[in-house]
CSV table of C-alpha atoms in Angstrom, one decimal:
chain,number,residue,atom,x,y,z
A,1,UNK,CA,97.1,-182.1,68.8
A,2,UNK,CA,96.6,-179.6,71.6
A,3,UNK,CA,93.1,-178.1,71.6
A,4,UNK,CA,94.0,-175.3,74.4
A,5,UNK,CA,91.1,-173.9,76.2
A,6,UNK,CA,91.6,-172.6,79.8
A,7,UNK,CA,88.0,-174.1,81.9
A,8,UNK,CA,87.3,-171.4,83.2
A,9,UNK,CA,87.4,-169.7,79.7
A,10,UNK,CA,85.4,-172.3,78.3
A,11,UNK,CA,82.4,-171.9,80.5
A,12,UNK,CA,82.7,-168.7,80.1
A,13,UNK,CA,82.3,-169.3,76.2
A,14,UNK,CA,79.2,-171.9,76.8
A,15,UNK,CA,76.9,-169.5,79.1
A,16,UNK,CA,77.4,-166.9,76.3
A,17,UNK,CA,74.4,-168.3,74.0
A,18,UNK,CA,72.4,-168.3,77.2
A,19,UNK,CA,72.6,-164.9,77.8
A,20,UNK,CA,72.6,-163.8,74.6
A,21,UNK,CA,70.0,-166.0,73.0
A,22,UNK,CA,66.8,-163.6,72.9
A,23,UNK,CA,68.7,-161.0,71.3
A,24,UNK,CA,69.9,-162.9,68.2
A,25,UNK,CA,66.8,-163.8,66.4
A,26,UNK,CA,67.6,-161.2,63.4
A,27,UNK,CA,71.2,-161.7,63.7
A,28,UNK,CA,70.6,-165.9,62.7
A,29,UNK,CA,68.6,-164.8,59.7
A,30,UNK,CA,69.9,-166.1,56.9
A,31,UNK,CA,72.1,-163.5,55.3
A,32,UNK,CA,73.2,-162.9,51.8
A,33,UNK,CA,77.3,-163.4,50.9
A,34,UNK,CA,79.4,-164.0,47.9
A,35,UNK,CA,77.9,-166.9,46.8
A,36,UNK,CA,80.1,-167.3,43.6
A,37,UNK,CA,81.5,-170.6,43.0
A,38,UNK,CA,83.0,-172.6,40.4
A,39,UNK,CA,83.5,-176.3,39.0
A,40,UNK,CA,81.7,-178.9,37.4
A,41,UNK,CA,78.6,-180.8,38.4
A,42,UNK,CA,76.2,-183.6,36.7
A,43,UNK,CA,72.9,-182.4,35.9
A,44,UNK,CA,71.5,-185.2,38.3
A,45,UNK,CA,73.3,-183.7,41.2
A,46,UNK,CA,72.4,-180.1,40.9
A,47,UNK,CA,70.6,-179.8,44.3
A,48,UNK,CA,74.5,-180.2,45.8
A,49,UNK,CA,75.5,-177.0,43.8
A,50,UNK,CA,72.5,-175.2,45.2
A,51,UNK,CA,73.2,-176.6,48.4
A,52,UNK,CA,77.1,-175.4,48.0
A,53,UNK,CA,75.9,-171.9,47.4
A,54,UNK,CA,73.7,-171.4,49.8
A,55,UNK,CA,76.7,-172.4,52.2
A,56,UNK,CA,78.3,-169.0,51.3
A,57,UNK,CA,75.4,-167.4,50.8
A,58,UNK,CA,73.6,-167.8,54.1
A,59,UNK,CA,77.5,-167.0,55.6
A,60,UNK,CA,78.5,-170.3,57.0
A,61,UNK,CA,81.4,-170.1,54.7
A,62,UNK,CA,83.8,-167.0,55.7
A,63,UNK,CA,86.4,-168.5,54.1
A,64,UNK,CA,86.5,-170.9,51.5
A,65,UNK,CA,85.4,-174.2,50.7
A,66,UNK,CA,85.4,-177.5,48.4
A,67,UNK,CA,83.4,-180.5,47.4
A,68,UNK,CA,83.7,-183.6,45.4
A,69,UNK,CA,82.1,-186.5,44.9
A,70,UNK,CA,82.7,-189.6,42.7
A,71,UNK,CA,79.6,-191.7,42.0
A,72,UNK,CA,80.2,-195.5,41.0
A,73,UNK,CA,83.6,-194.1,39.4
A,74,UNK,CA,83.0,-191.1,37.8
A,75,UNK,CA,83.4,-187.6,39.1
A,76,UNK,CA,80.3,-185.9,39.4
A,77,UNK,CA,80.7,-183.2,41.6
A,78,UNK,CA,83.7,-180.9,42.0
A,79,UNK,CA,82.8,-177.6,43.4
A,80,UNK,CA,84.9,-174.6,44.8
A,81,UNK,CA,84.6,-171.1,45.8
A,82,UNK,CA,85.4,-168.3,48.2
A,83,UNK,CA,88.5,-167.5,49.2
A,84,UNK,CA,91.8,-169.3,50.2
A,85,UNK,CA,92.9,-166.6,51.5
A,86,UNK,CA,91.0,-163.9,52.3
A,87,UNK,CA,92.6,-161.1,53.7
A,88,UNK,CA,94.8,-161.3,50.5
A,89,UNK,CA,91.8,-161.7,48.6
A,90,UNK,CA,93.5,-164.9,47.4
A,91,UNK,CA,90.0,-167.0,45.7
A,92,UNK,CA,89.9,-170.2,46.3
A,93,UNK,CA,91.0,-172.4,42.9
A,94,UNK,CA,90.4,-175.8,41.6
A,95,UNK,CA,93.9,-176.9,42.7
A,96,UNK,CA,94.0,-175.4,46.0
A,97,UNK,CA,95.0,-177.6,48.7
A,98,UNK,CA,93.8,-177.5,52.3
A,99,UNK,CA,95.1,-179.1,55.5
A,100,UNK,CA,92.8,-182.5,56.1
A,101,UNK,CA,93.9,-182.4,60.0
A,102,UNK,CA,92.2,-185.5,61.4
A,103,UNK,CA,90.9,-186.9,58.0
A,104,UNK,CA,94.8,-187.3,57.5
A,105,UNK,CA,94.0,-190.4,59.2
A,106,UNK,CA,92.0,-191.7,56.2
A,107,UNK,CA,94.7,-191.6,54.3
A,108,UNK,CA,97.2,-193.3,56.4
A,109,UNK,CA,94.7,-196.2,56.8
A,110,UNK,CA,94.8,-196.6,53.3
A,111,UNK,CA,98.2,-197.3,53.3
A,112,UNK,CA,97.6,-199.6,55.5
A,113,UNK,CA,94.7,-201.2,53.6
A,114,UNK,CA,97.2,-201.4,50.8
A,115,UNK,CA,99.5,-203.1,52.3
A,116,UNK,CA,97.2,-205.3,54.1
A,117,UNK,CA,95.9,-205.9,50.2
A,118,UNK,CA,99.3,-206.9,48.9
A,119,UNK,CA,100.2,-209.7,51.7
A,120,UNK,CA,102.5,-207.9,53.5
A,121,UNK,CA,100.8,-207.3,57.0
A,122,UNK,CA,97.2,-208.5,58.5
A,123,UNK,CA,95.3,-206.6,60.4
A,124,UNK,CA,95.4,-209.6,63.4
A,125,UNK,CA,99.1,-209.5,63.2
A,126,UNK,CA,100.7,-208.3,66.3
A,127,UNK,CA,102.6,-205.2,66.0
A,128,UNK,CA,105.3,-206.9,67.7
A,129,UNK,CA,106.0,-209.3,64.5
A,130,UNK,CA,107.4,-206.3,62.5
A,131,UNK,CA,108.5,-203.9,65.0
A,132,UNK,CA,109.6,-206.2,68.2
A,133,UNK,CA,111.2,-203.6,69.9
A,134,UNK,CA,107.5,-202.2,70.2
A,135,UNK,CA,106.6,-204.7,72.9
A,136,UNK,CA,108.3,-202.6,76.2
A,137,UNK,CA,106.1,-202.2,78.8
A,138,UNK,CA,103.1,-204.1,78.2
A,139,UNK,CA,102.5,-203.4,74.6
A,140,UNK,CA,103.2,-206.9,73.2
A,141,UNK,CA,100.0,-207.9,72.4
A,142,UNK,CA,99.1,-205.0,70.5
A,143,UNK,CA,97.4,-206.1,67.2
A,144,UNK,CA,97.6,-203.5,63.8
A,145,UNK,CA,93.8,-203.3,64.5
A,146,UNK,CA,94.3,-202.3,68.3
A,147,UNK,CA,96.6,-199.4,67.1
A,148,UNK,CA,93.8,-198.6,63.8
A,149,UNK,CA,90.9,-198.8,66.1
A,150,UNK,CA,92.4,-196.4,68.9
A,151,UNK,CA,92.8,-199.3,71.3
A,152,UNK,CA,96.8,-199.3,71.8
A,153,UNK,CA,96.3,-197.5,75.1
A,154,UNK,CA,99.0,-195.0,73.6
A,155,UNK,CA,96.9,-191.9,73.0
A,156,UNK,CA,100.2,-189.8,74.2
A,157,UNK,CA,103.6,-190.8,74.4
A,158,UNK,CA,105.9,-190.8,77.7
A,159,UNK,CA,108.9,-188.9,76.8
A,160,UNK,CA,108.5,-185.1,75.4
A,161,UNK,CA,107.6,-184.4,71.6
A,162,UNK,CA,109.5,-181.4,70.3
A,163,UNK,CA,110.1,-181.0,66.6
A,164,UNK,CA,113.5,-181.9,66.3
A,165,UNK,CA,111.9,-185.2,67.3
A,166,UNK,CA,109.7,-185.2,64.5
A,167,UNK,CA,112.3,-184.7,62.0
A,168,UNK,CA,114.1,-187.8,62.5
A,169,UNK,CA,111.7,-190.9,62.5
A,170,UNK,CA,113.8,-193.2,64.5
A,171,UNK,CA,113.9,-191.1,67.4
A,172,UNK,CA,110.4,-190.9,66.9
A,173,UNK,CA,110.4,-194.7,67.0
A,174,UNK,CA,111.8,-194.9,70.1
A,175,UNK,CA,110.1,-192.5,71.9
A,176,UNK,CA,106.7,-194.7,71.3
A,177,UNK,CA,108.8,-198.0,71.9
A,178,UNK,CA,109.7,-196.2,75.2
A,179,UNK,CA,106.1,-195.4,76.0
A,180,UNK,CA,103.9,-197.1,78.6
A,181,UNK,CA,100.4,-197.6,78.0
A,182,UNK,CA,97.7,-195.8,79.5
A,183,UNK,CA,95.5,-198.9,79.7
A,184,UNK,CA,96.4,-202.6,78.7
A,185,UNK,CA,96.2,-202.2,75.3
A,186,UNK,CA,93.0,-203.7,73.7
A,187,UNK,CA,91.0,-203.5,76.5
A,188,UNK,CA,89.7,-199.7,75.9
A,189,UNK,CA,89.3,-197.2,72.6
A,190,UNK,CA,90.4,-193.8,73.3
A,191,UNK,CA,91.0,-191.1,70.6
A,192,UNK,CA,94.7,-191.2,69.9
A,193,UNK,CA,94.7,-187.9,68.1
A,194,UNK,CA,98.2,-187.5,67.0
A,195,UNK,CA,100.3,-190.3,68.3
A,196,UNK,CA,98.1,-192.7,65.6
A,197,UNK,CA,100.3,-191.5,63.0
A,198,UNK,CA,103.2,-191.8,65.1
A,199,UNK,CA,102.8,-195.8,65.6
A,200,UNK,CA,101.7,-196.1,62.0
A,201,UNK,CA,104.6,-194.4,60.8
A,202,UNK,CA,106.8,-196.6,62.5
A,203,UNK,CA,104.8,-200.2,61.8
A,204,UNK,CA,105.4,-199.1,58.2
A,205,UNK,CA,109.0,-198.3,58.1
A,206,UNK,CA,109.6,-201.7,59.6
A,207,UNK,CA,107.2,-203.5,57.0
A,208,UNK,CA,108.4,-202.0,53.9
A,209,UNK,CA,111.6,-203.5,52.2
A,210,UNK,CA,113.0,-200.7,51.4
A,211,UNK,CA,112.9,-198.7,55.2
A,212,UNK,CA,110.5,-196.1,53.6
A,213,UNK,CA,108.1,-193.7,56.3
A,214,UNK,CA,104.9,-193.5,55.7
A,215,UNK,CA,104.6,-190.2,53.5
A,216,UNK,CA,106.9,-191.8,51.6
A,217,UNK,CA,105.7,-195.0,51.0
A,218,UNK,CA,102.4,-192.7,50.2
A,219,UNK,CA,103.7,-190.2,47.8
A,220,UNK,CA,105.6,-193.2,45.6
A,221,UNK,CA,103.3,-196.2,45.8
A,222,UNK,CA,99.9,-194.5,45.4
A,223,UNK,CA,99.9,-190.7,45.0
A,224,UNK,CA,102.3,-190.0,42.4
A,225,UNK,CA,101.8,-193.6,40.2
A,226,UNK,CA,97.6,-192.2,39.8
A,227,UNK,CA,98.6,-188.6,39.0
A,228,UNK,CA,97.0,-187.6,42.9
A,229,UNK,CA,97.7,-183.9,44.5
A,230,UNK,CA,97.9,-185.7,48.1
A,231,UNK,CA,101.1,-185.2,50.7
A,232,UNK,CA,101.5,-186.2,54.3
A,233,UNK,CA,103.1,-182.8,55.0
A,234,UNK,CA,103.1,-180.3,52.9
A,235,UNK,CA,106.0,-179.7,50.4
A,236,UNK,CA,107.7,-176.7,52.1
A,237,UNK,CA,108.2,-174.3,49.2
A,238,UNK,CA,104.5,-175.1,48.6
A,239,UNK,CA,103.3,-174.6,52.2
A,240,UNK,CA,102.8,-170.8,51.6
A,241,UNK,CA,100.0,-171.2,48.7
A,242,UNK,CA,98.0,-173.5,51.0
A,243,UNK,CA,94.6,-172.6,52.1
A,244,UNK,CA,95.1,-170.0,55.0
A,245,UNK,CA,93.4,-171.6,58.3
A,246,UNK,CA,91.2,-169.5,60.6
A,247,UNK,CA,89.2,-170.0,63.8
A,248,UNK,CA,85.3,-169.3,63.9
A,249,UNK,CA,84.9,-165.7,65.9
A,250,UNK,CA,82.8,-165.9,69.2
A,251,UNK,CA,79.8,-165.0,67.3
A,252,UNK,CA,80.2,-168.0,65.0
A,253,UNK,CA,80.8,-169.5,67.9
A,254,UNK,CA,77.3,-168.8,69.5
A,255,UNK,CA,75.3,-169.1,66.4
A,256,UNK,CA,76.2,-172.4,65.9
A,257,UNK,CA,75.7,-173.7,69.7
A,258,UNK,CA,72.5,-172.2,69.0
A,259,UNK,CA,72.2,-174.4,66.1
A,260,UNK,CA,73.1,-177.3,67.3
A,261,UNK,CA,73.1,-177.5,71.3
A,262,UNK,CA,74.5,-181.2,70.9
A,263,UNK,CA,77.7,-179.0,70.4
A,264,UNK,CA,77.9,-177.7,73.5
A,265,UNK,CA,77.9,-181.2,74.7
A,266,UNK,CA,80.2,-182.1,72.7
A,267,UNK,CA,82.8,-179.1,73.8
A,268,UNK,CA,82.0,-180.0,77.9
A,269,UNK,CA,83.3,-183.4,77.1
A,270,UNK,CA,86.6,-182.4,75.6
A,271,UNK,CA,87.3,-179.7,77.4
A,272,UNK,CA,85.5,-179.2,80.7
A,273,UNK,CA,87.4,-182.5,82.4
A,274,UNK,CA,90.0,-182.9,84.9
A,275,UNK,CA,91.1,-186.0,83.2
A,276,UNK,CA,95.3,-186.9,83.4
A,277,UNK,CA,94.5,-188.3,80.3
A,278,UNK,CA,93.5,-185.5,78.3
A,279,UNK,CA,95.8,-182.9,80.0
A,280,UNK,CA,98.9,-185.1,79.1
A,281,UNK,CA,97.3,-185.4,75.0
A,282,UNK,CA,97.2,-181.6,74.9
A,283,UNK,CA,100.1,-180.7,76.7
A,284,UNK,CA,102.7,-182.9,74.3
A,285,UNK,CA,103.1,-181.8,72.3
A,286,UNK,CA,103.0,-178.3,73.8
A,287,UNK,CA,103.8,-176.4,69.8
A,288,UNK,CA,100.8,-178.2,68.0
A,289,UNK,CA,98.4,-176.2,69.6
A,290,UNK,CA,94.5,-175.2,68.2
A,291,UNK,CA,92.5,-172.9,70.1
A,292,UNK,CA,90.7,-169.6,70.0
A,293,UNK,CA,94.0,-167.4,68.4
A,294,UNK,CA,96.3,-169.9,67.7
A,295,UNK,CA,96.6,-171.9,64.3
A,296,UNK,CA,100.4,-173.4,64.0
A,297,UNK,CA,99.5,-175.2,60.9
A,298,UNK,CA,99.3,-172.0,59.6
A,299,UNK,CA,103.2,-172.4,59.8
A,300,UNK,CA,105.1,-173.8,56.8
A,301,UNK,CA,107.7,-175.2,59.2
A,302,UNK,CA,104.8,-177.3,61.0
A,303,UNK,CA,102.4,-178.2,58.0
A,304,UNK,CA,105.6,-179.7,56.2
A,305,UNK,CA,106.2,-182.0,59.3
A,306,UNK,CA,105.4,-186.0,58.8
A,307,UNK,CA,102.8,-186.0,61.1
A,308,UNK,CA,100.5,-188.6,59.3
A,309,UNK,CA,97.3,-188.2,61.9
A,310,UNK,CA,96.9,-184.3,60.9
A,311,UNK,CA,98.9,-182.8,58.2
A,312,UNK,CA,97.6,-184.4,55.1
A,313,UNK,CA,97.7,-181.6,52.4
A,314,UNK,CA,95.6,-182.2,49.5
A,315,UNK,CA,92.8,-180.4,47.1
A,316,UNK,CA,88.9,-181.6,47.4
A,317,UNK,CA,89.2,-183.8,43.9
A,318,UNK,CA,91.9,-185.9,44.2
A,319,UNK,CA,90.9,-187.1,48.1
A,320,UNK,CA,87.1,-188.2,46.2
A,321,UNK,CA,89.3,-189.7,43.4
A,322,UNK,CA,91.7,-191.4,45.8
A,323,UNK,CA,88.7,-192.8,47.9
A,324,UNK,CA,86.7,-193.8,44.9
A,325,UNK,CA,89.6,-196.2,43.9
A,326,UNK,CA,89.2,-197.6,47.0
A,327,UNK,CA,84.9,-198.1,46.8
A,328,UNK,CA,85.9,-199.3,43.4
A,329,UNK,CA,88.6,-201.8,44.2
A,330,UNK,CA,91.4,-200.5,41.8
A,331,UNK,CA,94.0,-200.1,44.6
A,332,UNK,CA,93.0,-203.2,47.0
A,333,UNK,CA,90.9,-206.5,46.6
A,334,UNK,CA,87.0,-207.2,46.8
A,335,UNK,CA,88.3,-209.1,50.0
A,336,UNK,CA,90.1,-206.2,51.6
A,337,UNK,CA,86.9,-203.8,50.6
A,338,UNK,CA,84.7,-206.3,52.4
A,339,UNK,CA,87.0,-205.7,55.8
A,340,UNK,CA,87.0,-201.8,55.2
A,341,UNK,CA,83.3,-201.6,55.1
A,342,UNK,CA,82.5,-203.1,58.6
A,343,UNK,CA,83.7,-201.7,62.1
A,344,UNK,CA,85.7,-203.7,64.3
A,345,UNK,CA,84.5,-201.7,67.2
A,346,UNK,CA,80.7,-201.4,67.0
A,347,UNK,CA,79.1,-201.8,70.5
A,348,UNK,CA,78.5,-199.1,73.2
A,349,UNK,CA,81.4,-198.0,74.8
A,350,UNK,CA,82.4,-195.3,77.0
A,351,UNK,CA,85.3,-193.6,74.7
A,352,UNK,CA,88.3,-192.8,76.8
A,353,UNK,CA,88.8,-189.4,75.4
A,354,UNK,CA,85.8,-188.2,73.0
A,355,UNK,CA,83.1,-189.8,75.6
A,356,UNK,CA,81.4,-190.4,72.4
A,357,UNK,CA,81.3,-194.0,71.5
A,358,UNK,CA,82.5,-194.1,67.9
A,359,UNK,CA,82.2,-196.7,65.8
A,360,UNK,CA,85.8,-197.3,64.8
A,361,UNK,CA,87.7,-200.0,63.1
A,362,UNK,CA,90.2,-200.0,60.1
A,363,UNK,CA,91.2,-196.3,61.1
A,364,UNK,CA,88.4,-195.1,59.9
A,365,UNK,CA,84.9,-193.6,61.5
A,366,UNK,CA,81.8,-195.6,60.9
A,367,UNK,CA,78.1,-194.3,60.4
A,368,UNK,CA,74.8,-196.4,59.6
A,369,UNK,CA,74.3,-196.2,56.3
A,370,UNK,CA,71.3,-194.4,55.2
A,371,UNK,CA,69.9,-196.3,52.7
A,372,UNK,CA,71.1,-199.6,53.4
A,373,UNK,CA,69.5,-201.7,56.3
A,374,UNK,CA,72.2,-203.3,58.0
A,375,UNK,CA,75.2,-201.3,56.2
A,376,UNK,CA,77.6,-198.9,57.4
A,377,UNK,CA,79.9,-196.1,55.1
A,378,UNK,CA,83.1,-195.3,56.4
A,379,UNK,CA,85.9,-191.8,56.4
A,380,UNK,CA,86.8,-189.8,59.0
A,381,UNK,CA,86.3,-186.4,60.0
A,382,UNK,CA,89.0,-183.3,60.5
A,383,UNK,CA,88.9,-180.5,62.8
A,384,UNK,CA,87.2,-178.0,61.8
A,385,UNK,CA,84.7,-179.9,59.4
A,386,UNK,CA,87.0,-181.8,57.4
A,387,UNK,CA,85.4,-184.7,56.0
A,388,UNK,CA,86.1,-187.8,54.1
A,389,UNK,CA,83.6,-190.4,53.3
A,390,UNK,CA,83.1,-193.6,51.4
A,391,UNK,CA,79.9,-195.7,50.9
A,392,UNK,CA,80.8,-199.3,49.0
A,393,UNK,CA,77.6,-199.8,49.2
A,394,UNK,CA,76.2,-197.1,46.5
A,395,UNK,CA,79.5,-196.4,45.0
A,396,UNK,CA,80.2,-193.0,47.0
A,397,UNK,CA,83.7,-191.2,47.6
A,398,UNK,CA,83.0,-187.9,49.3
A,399,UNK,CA,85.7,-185.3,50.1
A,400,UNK,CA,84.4,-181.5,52.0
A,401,UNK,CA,87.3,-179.1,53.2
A,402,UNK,CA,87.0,-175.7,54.5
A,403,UNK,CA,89.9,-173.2,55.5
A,404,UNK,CA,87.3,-171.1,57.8
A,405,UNK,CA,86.9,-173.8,60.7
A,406,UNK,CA,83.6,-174.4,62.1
A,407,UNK,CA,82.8,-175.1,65.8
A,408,UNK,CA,81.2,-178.4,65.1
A,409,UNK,CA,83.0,-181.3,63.3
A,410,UNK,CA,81.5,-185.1,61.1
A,411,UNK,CA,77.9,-184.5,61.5
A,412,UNK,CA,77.7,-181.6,64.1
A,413,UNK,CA,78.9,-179.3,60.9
A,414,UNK,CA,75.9,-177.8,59.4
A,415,UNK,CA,77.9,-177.2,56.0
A,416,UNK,CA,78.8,-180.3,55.4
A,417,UNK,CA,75.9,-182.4,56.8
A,418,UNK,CA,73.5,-179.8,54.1
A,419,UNK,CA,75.8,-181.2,51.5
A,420,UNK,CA,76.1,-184.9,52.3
A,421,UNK,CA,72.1,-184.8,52.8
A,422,UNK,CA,71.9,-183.9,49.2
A,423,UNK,CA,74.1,-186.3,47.8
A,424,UNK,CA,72.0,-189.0,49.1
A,425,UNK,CA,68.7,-187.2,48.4
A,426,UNK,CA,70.2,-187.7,44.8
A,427,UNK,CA,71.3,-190.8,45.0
A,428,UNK,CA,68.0,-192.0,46.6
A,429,UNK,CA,66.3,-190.9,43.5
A,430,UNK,CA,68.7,-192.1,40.8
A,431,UNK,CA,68.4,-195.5,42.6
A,432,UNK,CA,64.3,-195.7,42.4
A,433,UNK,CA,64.4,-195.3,38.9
């Protein structure tokens, strides 16, 4: 995915809250919005609805938002409110579905876990064994985990990405069989934004019996059998009644660098480099742009595409279900649980796009766990403040998704980070009892 700002524009945008800074005092004062919201929540987790509130009431929700959590298999948050559309006045419902960008990786991964589960891949197994044609230049060695773990060296693809493209998987096959490697593949992790999909997509055609891509394989094995809301690309005609996507202004902008200066780091990294690397990510594909007034996902014709690293479709509820079937083993094995819930990749390392060394392994984003010496929970985060999030350890499945995007993303968004806090605050005291 192309995340387009000019440098010169972006430094621009970073001395503002420099300059600016003494006069804002009264403008970061809390202030008071529409704070109505809806749903269900267990009496033991009421701090989260006042924590959800105060979201939109403080205005760091513009937009509209969505929470659920599942505790040790049973649903005990699911919380909605403002709008999913707002300059229809379109409120936010309990069915409303969002675009997951990056935590669209979550779900891929668990179709990978699944099939992992059932015998029919490992995640040791070179790619090579299922998809031999993958081996051209250099990538032979490739393990699934290399490709999960961002370490396939592929983090954009050779030959030009245009939608056509897209639309017919084996060209899309052969354009990452064509590919050469930006490093020799398991020696480095670097963020492979939207070609992960793209390789997954493939390895999964090739793996199942019947030839099925990944959406497919998705919508018919695990989505549709559990009753689950969840697409890998939206269904066109419903692509108009998703969430509408918007970009914080320049003074959500500001406040939030304010906030939280380790933002600003975190913007000089991915945008203020002259790295070959990065410039040949965001420039192909050139039409999958996000910056400062441009949101294609917005388009019905893009948001329907099977791009399995961003444009998971889905509604708050049925991600935390879906990821609670997972903490609880009723899609995959005790076994396979035990490999989800450790990174692969847990040592410092200089990331080869994000800088930031991520714990990674699985496809999924690893954190310490907070009340569990030794322990790590496991999701991934979305653009924007998408978040997914499962704990095996306390029996947690944790889905947040916002239409208004927010500056900071995982735990550099304010909303979401209030939110998860609570949860475990909960948790914490539910468990000393």
């Amino acid at each position: 995915m192309r995340f387009d700002f000019d440098t010169l524009g972006c430094l621009y945008l970073i001395a503002i809250p420099f300059v600016v800074q003494p006069f804002l005092s009264c403008w970061l004062t809390p202030y008071v919005n529409d704070d109505d919201v809806s749903g269900y929540v267990d009496e033991r987790f009421r701090n989260v609805l006042d924590a959800f509130r105060r979201n939109f009431g403080q205005g760091e929700e513009r937009e509209g938002a969505a929470f659920a959590v599942f505790y040790k298999g049973r649903e005990v948050v699911n919380v909605w409110g403002g709008y999913a559309d707002k300059e229809s006045r379109r409120r936010w419902q309990q069915d409303t579905k969002s675009v997951m960008f990056s935590a669209s990786k979550a779900i891929s991964s668990i179709v990978i876990a699944v099939l992992v589960d059932r015998g029919m891949l490992s995640y040791a197994d070179r790619v090579v064994d299922y998809w031999p044609e993958y081996g051209r230049y250099g990538k032979n060695a490739t393990t699934v985990e290399d490709v999960l773990s961002h370490k396939a060296g592929l983090p954009y693809l050779s030959e030009r990405i245009s939608i056509s493209d897209v639309k017919n998987g084996m060209k899309m096959m052969q354009k990452v069989e064509n590919s050469v490697p930006a490093w020799t593949p398991g020696t480095a992790s670097g963020y492979h934004a939207v070609t992960f999909g793209f390789i997954l997509d493939g390895l999964v055609r090739k793996v199942d019996a019947r030839g099925r891509d990944i959406r497919t394989f998705f919508e018919e094995e695990i989505a549709a059998p559990h009753g689950l809301d969840i697409q890998i690309g939206a269904r066109k005609p419903e692509a108009p009644f998703l969430a509408r996507l918007t970009m914080p202004s320049l003074w959500e902008f500001t406040r939030d660098i304010i906030k939280d200066p380790k933002i600003l780091v975190m913007l000089f990294f991915m945008y203020v480099r002259f790295d070959s690397v990065l410039e040949k990510m965001r420039s192909n594909p050139d039409w999958l742009q996000v910056n400062y007034d441009t949101m294609v996902l917005n388009d019905p014709e893009i948001v329907s595409l099977n791009l399995p690293a961003v444009t998971a479709v889905a509604n708050a509820r049925d991600v935390s279900r879906l990821l609670s079937m997972i903490v609880e083993k009723e899609l995959i094995s005790n076994t396979t649980l035990s490999q989800l819930s450790t990174p692969t990749l847990n040592s410092w390392h200089l990331e080869k796009v994000t800088i930031w060394p991520v714990m990674k392994g699985h496809g999924f984003f690893y954190e310490k766990h907070p009340l569990v010496p030794g322990s790590f929970t496991f999701g991934h985060p979305g653009y924007g403040g998408q978040f997914v999030h499962m704990d095996s350890q306390s029996g947690l499945a944790i889905t947040y998704l916002s239409n208004g995007l927010k500056t900071g993303t995982g735990e550099l968004c304010g909303t979401y980070m209030r939110l998860l806090n609570e949860v475990y605050n909960t948790v914490r005291r539910i468990e000393a009892l």
